[in-house]
């Protein structure tokens, strides 16, 4: 093979790389550029870090950050639910084929469809509260969407319900590739269900669980806008109770017509998400030699 021939395969993918660079790379560079400008229309004067200073001085921004961090609390619940359900399905409980289809349906459906349905279900006079009243649990019949105290928790329930479907599929795929003889040997030795889960299944599932956690972190920080926007009737809320960084960026760009502020907030979100993902992978690399 000549020195030049080794570069031939890259020439075939060069058009695709150039297209991806234009579609994703160019807008990203412009966002970084706009974050240092007072943009009016398509351009504006250079103002340095003023946009960042304005954002960091706004209580609304810090409130939106706090809400994103609050959504991170859903990740352990999603992992636990996905793990338990996937293990039960792998053991082929009665009706397991039907259950596999049912648990994946939420993830197949588009977020707007799921959010609209869940919004109607959690209305004050919706099916959820009606069922609670029928069960004589009137004290639990809350204004799930209209109350600033529980609105974000309601969105979190929706996110857990939909995003857990991805975890179930990932975990189930890994479980089906495990050596069943090891699990059968543990059963013969008297290991109960929880012992098998903790000492055999979890160690084998570590890699896919870490992957799912990384994906979930990205989701909670930078992919919950659709849930918030639709559940809040196009504005979030009530008030700022469900304000997240994505909604803050949307309002700054669309409603306040401040592309510079929106770009600066986008850059901050991009960098923080990137740093967190990097730290998660570093933690995994350090833990690997001990396993």
GROMACS .gro file of C-alpha atoms in nm:
model
  291
    1UNK     CA    1   0.000   0.000   0.000
    2UNK     CA    2   0.144   0.334  -0.106
    3UNK     CA    3   0.148   0.627   0.140
    4UNK     CA    4  -0.115   0.809  -0.061
    5UNK     CA    5  -0.351   0.511  -0.096
    6UNK     CA    6  -0.418   0.499   0.278
    7UNK     CA    7  -0.597   0.834   0.249
    8UNK     CA    8  -0.829   0.716  -0.030
    9UNK     CA    9  -1.102   0.581   0.207
   10UNK     CA   10  -1.119   0.922   0.375
   11UNK     CA   11  -1.187   1.087   0.041
   12UNK     CA   12  -1.509   0.888   0.009
   13UNK     CA   13  -1.643   1.018   0.340
   14UNK     CA   14  -1.509   1.371   0.290
   15UNK     CA   15  -1.835   1.503   0.134
   16UNK     CA   16  -2.036   1.373   0.430
   17UNK     CA   17  -1.788   1.520   0.678
   18UNK     CA   18  -1.805   1.854   0.497
   19UNK     CA   19  -2.187   1.845   0.504
   20UNK     CA   20  -2.196   1.762   0.874
   21UNK     CA   21  -1.940   2.032   0.942
   22UNK     CA   22  -2.156   2.286   0.765
   23UNK     CA   23  -2.485   2.177   0.922
   24UNK     CA   24  -2.356   2.144   1.279
   25UNK     CA   25  -2.014   2.306   1.295
   26UNK     CA   26  -2.094   2.640   1.132
   27UNK     CA   27  -2.400   2.718   1.353
   28UNK     CA   28  -2.196   2.625   1.662
   29UNK     CA   29  -1.920   2.867   1.563
   30UNK     CA   30  -2.177   3.142   1.499
   31UNK     CA   31  -2.334   3.084   1.839
   32UNK     CA   32  -1.993   3.127   2.002
   33UNK     CA   33  -1.941   3.445   1.798
   34UNK     CA   34  -2.286   3.589   1.876
   35UNK     CA   35  -2.234   3.528   2.247
   36UNK     CA   36  -1.972   3.806   2.242
   37UNK     CA   37  -2.186   4.052   2.044
   38UNK     CA   38  -2.491   4.269   2.096
   39UNK     CA   39  -2.677   4.118   1.803
   40UNK     CA   40  -2.954   4.310   1.636
   41UNK     CA   41  -3.082   4.135   1.327
   42UNK     CA   42  -2.803   3.925   1.179
   43UNK     CA   43  -2.502   4.093   1.344
   44UNK     CA   44  -2.394   4.351   1.598
   45UNK     CA   45  -2.100   4.516   1.773
   46UNK     CA   46  -1.849   4.322   1.981
   47UNK     CA   47  -1.914   4.360   2.356
   48UNK     CA   48  -1.688   4.094   2.502
   49UNK     CA   49  -1.822   3.907   2.806
   50UNK     CA   50  -2.108   4.147   2.877
   51UNK     CA   51  -2.375   3.896   2.773
   52UNK     CA   52  -2.232   3.641   3.014
   53UNK     CA   53  -2.222   3.898   3.294
   54UNK     CA   54  -2.586   3.990   3.234
   55UNK     CA   55  -2.692   3.625   3.241
   56UNK     CA   56  -2.499   3.541   3.558
   57UNK     CA   57  -2.657   3.842   3.726
   58UNK     CA   58  -3.014   3.729   3.657
   59UNK     CA   59  -3.197   3.534   3.926
   60UNK     CA   60  -3.419   3.378   3.659
   61UNK     CA   61  -3.117   3.210   3.499
   62UNK     CA   62  -3.004   3.060   3.828
   63UNK     CA   63  -3.358   2.944   3.897
   64UNK     CA   64  -3.363   2.765   3.561
   65UNK     CA   65  -3.028   2.602   3.642
   66UNK     CA   66  -3.167   2.485   3.975
   67UNK     CA   67  -3.465   2.329   3.798
   68UNK     CA   68  -3.234   2.140   3.561
   69UNK     CA   69  -3.039   2.010   3.859
   70UNK     CA   70  -3.365   1.908   4.022
   71UNK     CA   71  -3.451   1.703   3.714
   72UNK     CA   72  -3.125   1.513   3.759
   73UNK     CA   73  -3.289   1.351   4.062
   74UNK     CA   74  -3.498   1.150   3.817
   75UNK     CA   75  -3.194   0.961   3.684
   76UNK     CA   76  -3.152   0.717   3.978
   77UNK     CA   77  -3.526   0.644   3.960
   78UNK     CA   78  -3.504   0.583   3.584
   79UNK     CA   79  -3.207   0.349   3.628
   80UNK     CA   80  -3.378   0.153   3.906
   81UNK     CA   81  -3.709   0.123   3.719
   82UNK     CA   82  -3.537   0.026   3.392
   83UNK     CA   83  -3.318  -0.232   3.564
   84UNK     CA   84  -3.593  -0.403   3.761
   85UNK     CA   85  -3.838  -0.413   3.469
   86UNK     CA   86  -3.573  -0.540   3.226
   87UNK     CA   87  -3.468  -0.816   3.466
   88UNK     CA   88  -3.830  -0.925   3.511
   89UNK     CA   89  -3.882  -0.928   3.134
   90UNK     CA   90  -3.563  -1.127   3.081
   91UNK     CA   91  -3.697  -1.390   3.319
   92UNK     CA   92  -4.000  -1.421   3.092
   93UNK     CA   93  -4.278  -1.356   3.336
   94UNK     CA   94  -4.632  -1.429   3.220
   95UNK     CA   95  -4.715  -1.204   2.925
   96UNK     CA   96  -4.354  -1.097   2.874
   97UNK     CA   97  -4.386  -1.060   2.496
   98UNK     CA   98  -4.676  -0.817   2.531
   99UNK     CA   99  -4.499  -0.626   2.807
  100UNK     CA  100  -4.190  -0.577   2.590
  101UNK     CA  101  -4.405  -0.399   2.333
  102UNK     CA  102  -4.592  -0.192   2.593
  103UNK     CA  103  -4.283  -0.061   2.773
  104UNK     CA  104  -4.123   0.058   2.448
  105UNK     CA  105  -4.434   0.236   2.316
  106UNK     CA  106  -4.373   0.560   2.517
  107UNK     CA  107  -4.027   0.603   2.363
  108UNK     CA  108  -4.157   0.545   2.010
  109UNK     CA  109  -4.427   0.811   2.046
  110UNK     CA  110  -4.326   1.170   1.977
  111UNK     CA  111  -4.278   1.389   2.284
  112UNK     CA  112  -4.555   1.636   2.183
  113UNK     CA  113  -4.807   1.350   2.164
  114UNK     CA  114  -4.702   1.209   2.500
  115UNK     CA  115  -4.698   1.553   2.665
  116UNK     CA  116  -5.043   1.648   2.538
  117UNK     CA  117  -5.193   1.321   2.664
  118UNK     CA  118  -5.022   1.347   3.002
  119UNK     CA  119  -5.127   1.711   3.036
  120UNK     CA  120  -5.492   1.612   3.001
  121UNK     CA  121  -5.449   1.323   3.242
  122UNK     CA  122  -5.295   1.542   3.513
  123UNK     CA  123  -5.541   1.830   3.488
  124UNK     CA  124  -5.728   1.910   3.809
  125UNK     CA  125  -6.042   1.748   3.668
  126UNK     CA  126  -5.847   1.486   3.473
  127UNK     CA  127  -5.844   1.105   3.499
  128UNK     CA  128  -5.563   1.092   3.757
  129UNK     CA  129  -5.747   1.305   4.012
  130UNK     CA  130  -6.079   1.140   3.934
  131UNK     CA  131  -5.926   0.801   4.008
  132UNK     CA  132  -5.780   0.932   4.334
  133UNK     CA  133  -6.120   1.069   4.437
  134UNK     CA  134  -6.282   0.737   4.346
  135UNK     CA  135  -6.032   0.565   4.575
  136UNK     CA  136  -6.124   0.813   4.856
  137UNK     CA  137  -5.778   0.974   4.831
  138UNK     CA  138  -5.909   1.326   4.781
  139UNK     CA  139  -5.616   1.476   4.971
  140UNK     CA  140  -5.386   1.351   4.693
  141UNK     CA  141  -5.594   1.511   4.414
  142UNK     CA  142  -5.368   1.807   4.339
  143UNK     CA  143  -5.350   2.069   4.068
  144UNK     CA  144  -5.058   1.883   3.915
  145UNK     CA  145  -4.995   2.128   3.632
  146UNK     CA  146  -5.139   2.454   3.767
  147UNK     CA  147  -4.957   2.451   4.101
  148UNK     CA  148  -4.607   2.595   4.111
  149UNK     CA  149  -4.520   2.357   4.395
  150UNK     CA  150  -4.573   2.035   4.199
  151UNK     CA  151  -4.560   2.137   3.830
  152UNK     CA  152  -4.192   2.048   3.785
  153UNK     CA  153  -4.238   1.719   3.971
  154UNK     CA  154  -4.525   1.637   3.735
  155UNK     CA  155  -4.298   1.697   3.437
  156UNK     CA  156  -4.041   1.475   3.603
  157UNK     CA  157  -4.296   1.193   3.628
  158UNK     CA  158  -4.360   1.223   3.255
  159UNK     CA  159  -3.988   1.220   3.177
  160UNK     CA  160  -3.929   0.914   3.396
  161UNK     CA  161  -4.217   0.729   3.231
  162UNK     CA  162  -4.098   0.798   2.876
  163UNK     CA  163  -3.720   0.792   2.911
  164UNK     CA  164  -3.718   0.474   3.120
  165UNK     CA  165  -3.833   0.290   2.809
  166UNK     CA  166  -3.491   0.346   2.651
  167UNK     CA  167  -3.318   0.210   2.959
  168UNK     CA  168  -3.538  -0.099   2.959
  169UNK     CA  169  -3.450  -0.176   2.597
  170UNK     CA  170  -3.076  -0.119   2.653
  171UNK     CA  171  -3.065  -0.326   2.970
  172UNK     CA  172  -3.278  -0.603   2.824
  173UNK     CA  173  -3.048  -0.630   2.522
  174UNK     CA  174  -2.750  -0.670   2.755
  175UNK     CA  175  -2.931  -0.921   2.977
  176UNK     CA  176  -3.016  -1.142   2.681
  177UNK     CA  177  -2.644  -1.169   2.603
  178UNK     CA  178  -2.547  -1.287   2.953
  179UNK     CA  179  -2.436  -1.644   3.015
  180UNK     CA  180  -2.747  -1.809   3.160
  181UNK     CA  181  -2.541  -2.092   3.308
  182UNK     CA  182  -2.391  -1.851   3.564
  183UNK     CA  183  -2.734  -1.738   3.679
  184UNK     CA  184  -2.862  -2.095   3.691
  185UNK     CA  185  -2.561  -2.196   3.901
  186UNK     CA  186  -2.638  -1.914   4.143
  187UNK     CA  187  -2.997  -2.036   4.173
  188UNK     CA  188  -2.876  -2.387   4.251
  189UNK     CA  189  -2.641  -2.246   4.518
  190UNK     CA  190  -2.941  -2.082   4.686
  191UNK     CA  191  -2.894  -1.719   4.576
  192UNK     CA  192  -3.226  -1.536   4.588
  193UNK     CA  193  -3.348  -1.283   4.331
  194UNK     CA  194  -3.189  -0.981   4.497
  195UNK     CA  195  -2.854  -1.157   4.549
  196UNK     CA  196  -2.843  -1.253   4.181
  197UNK     CA  197  -2.929  -0.898   4.084
  198UNK     CA  198  -2.666  -0.740   4.308
  199UNK     CA  199  -2.375  -0.982   4.272
  200UNK     CA  200  -2.415  -1.117   3.917
  201UNK     CA  201  -2.635  -0.901   3.700
  202UNK     CA  202  -2.526  -0.553   3.814
  203UNK     CA  203  -2.150  -0.612   3.760
  204UNK     CA  204  -2.222  -0.741   3.409
  205UNK     CA  205  -2.450  -0.446   3.337
  206UNK     CA  206  -2.208  -0.177   3.452
  207UNK     CA  207  -2.105  -0.055   3.108
  208UNK     CA  208  -2.456  -0.016   2.968
  209UNK     CA  209  -2.577   0.147   3.291
  210UNK     CA  210  -2.300   0.406   3.269
  211UNK     CA  211  -2.391   0.473   2.906
  212UNK     CA  212  -2.756   0.518   3.001
  213UNK     CA  213  -2.662   0.755   3.284
  214UNK     CA  214  -2.459   0.971   3.043
  215UNK     CA  215  -2.747   0.983   2.795
  216UNK     CA  216  -2.988   1.069   3.077
  217UNK     CA  217  -2.767   1.351   3.204
  218UNK     CA  218  -2.763   1.502   2.856
  219UNK     CA  219  -3.142   1.465   2.841
  220UNK     CA  220  -3.202   1.638   3.175
  221UNK     CA  221  -2.968   1.925   3.095
  222UNK     CA  222  -3.035   1.986   2.728
  223UNK     CA  223  -3.334   1.788   2.600
  224UNK     CA  224  -3.637   1.861   2.820
  225UNK     CA  225  -3.764   2.168   2.636
  226UNK     CA  226  -4.044   1.982   2.457
  227UNK     CA  227  -4.181   1.844   2.783
  228UNK     CA  228  -4.176   2.184   2.955
  229UNK     CA  229  -4.305   2.381   2.658
  230UNK     CA  230  -4.608   2.161   2.590
  231UNK     CA  231  -4.700   2.078   2.948
  232UNK     CA  232  -4.687   2.451   3.027
  233UNK     CA  233  -4.909   2.551   2.737
  234UNK     CA  234  -4.632   2.701   2.525
  235UNK     CA  235  -4.476   2.912   2.799
  236UNK     CA  236  -4.379   2.681   3.079
  237UNK     CA  237  -4.503   2.761   3.423
  238UNK     CA  238  -4.707   2.840   3.614
  239UNK     CA  239  -4.487   3.143   3.648
  240UNK     CA  240  -4.125   3.035   3.645
  241UNK     CA  241  -4.180   2.710   3.835
  242UNK     CA  242  -4.075   2.498   3.535
  243UNK     CA  243  -3.823   2.737   3.382
  244UNK     CA  244  -3.520   2.541   3.259
  245UNK     CA  245  -3.214   2.664   3.073
  246UNK     CA  246  -3.353   2.560   2.735
  247UNK     CA  247  -3.673   2.756   2.796
  248UNK     CA  248  -3.464   3.051   2.917
  249UNK     CA  249  -3.274   3.042   2.586
  250UNK     CA  250  -3.597   3.014   2.387
  251UNK     CA  251  -3.755   3.310   2.564
  252UNK     CA  252  -3.442   3.522   2.523
  253UNK     CA  253  -3.424   3.447   2.149
  254UNK     CA  254  -3.789   3.437   2.042
  255UNK     CA  255  -3.981   3.649   2.291
  256UNK     CA  256  -3.718   3.902   2.400
  257UNK     CA  257  -3.533   3.913   2.063
  258UNK     CA  258  -3.193   3.896   2.231
  259UNK     CA  259  -2.982   3.659   2.019
  260UNK     CA  260  -2.664   3.755   2.205
  261UNK     CA  261  -2.808   3.657   2.543
  262UNK     CA  262  -2.955   3.336   2.398
  263UNK     CA  263  -2.620   3.248   2.236
  264UNK     CA  264  -2.426   3.309   2.556
  265UNK     CA  265  -2.665   3.090   2.755
  266UNK     CA  266  -2.639   2.821   2.484
  267UNK     CA  267  -2.259   2.828   2.503
  268UNK     CA  268  -2.270   2.793   2.881
  269UNK     CA  269  -2.510   2.499   2.855
  270UNK     CA  270  -2.291   2.336   2.590
  271UNK     CA  271  -1.974   2.372   2.797
  272UNK     CA  272  -2.129   2.255   3.124
  273UNK     CA  273  -2.283   1.950   2.954
  274UNK     CA  274  -1.951   1.870   2.787
  275UNK     CA  275  -1.760   1.898   3.115
  276UNK     CA  276  -2.005   1.673   3.300
  277UNK     CA  277  -1.987   1.408   3.028
  278UNK     CA  278  -1.606   1.426   3.034
  279UNK     CA  279  -1.603   1.382   3.412
  280UNK     CA  280  -1.838   1.083   3.390
  281UNK     CA  281  -1.608   0.911   3.142
  282UNK     CA  282  -1.301   0.991   3.355
  283UNK     CA  283  -1.468   0.836   3.657
  284UNK     CA  284  -1.541   0.525   3.452
  285UNK     CA  285  -1.180   0.501   3.330
  286UNK     CA  286  -1.049   0.521   3.686
  287UNK     CA  287  -1.292   0.257   3.805
  288UNK     CA  288  -1.213   0.008   3.526
  289UNK     CA  289  -0.875  -0.120   3.659
  290UNK     CA  290  -1.037  -0.218   3.990
  291UNK     CA  291  -1.305  -0.432   3.826
   0.00000   0.00000   0.00000
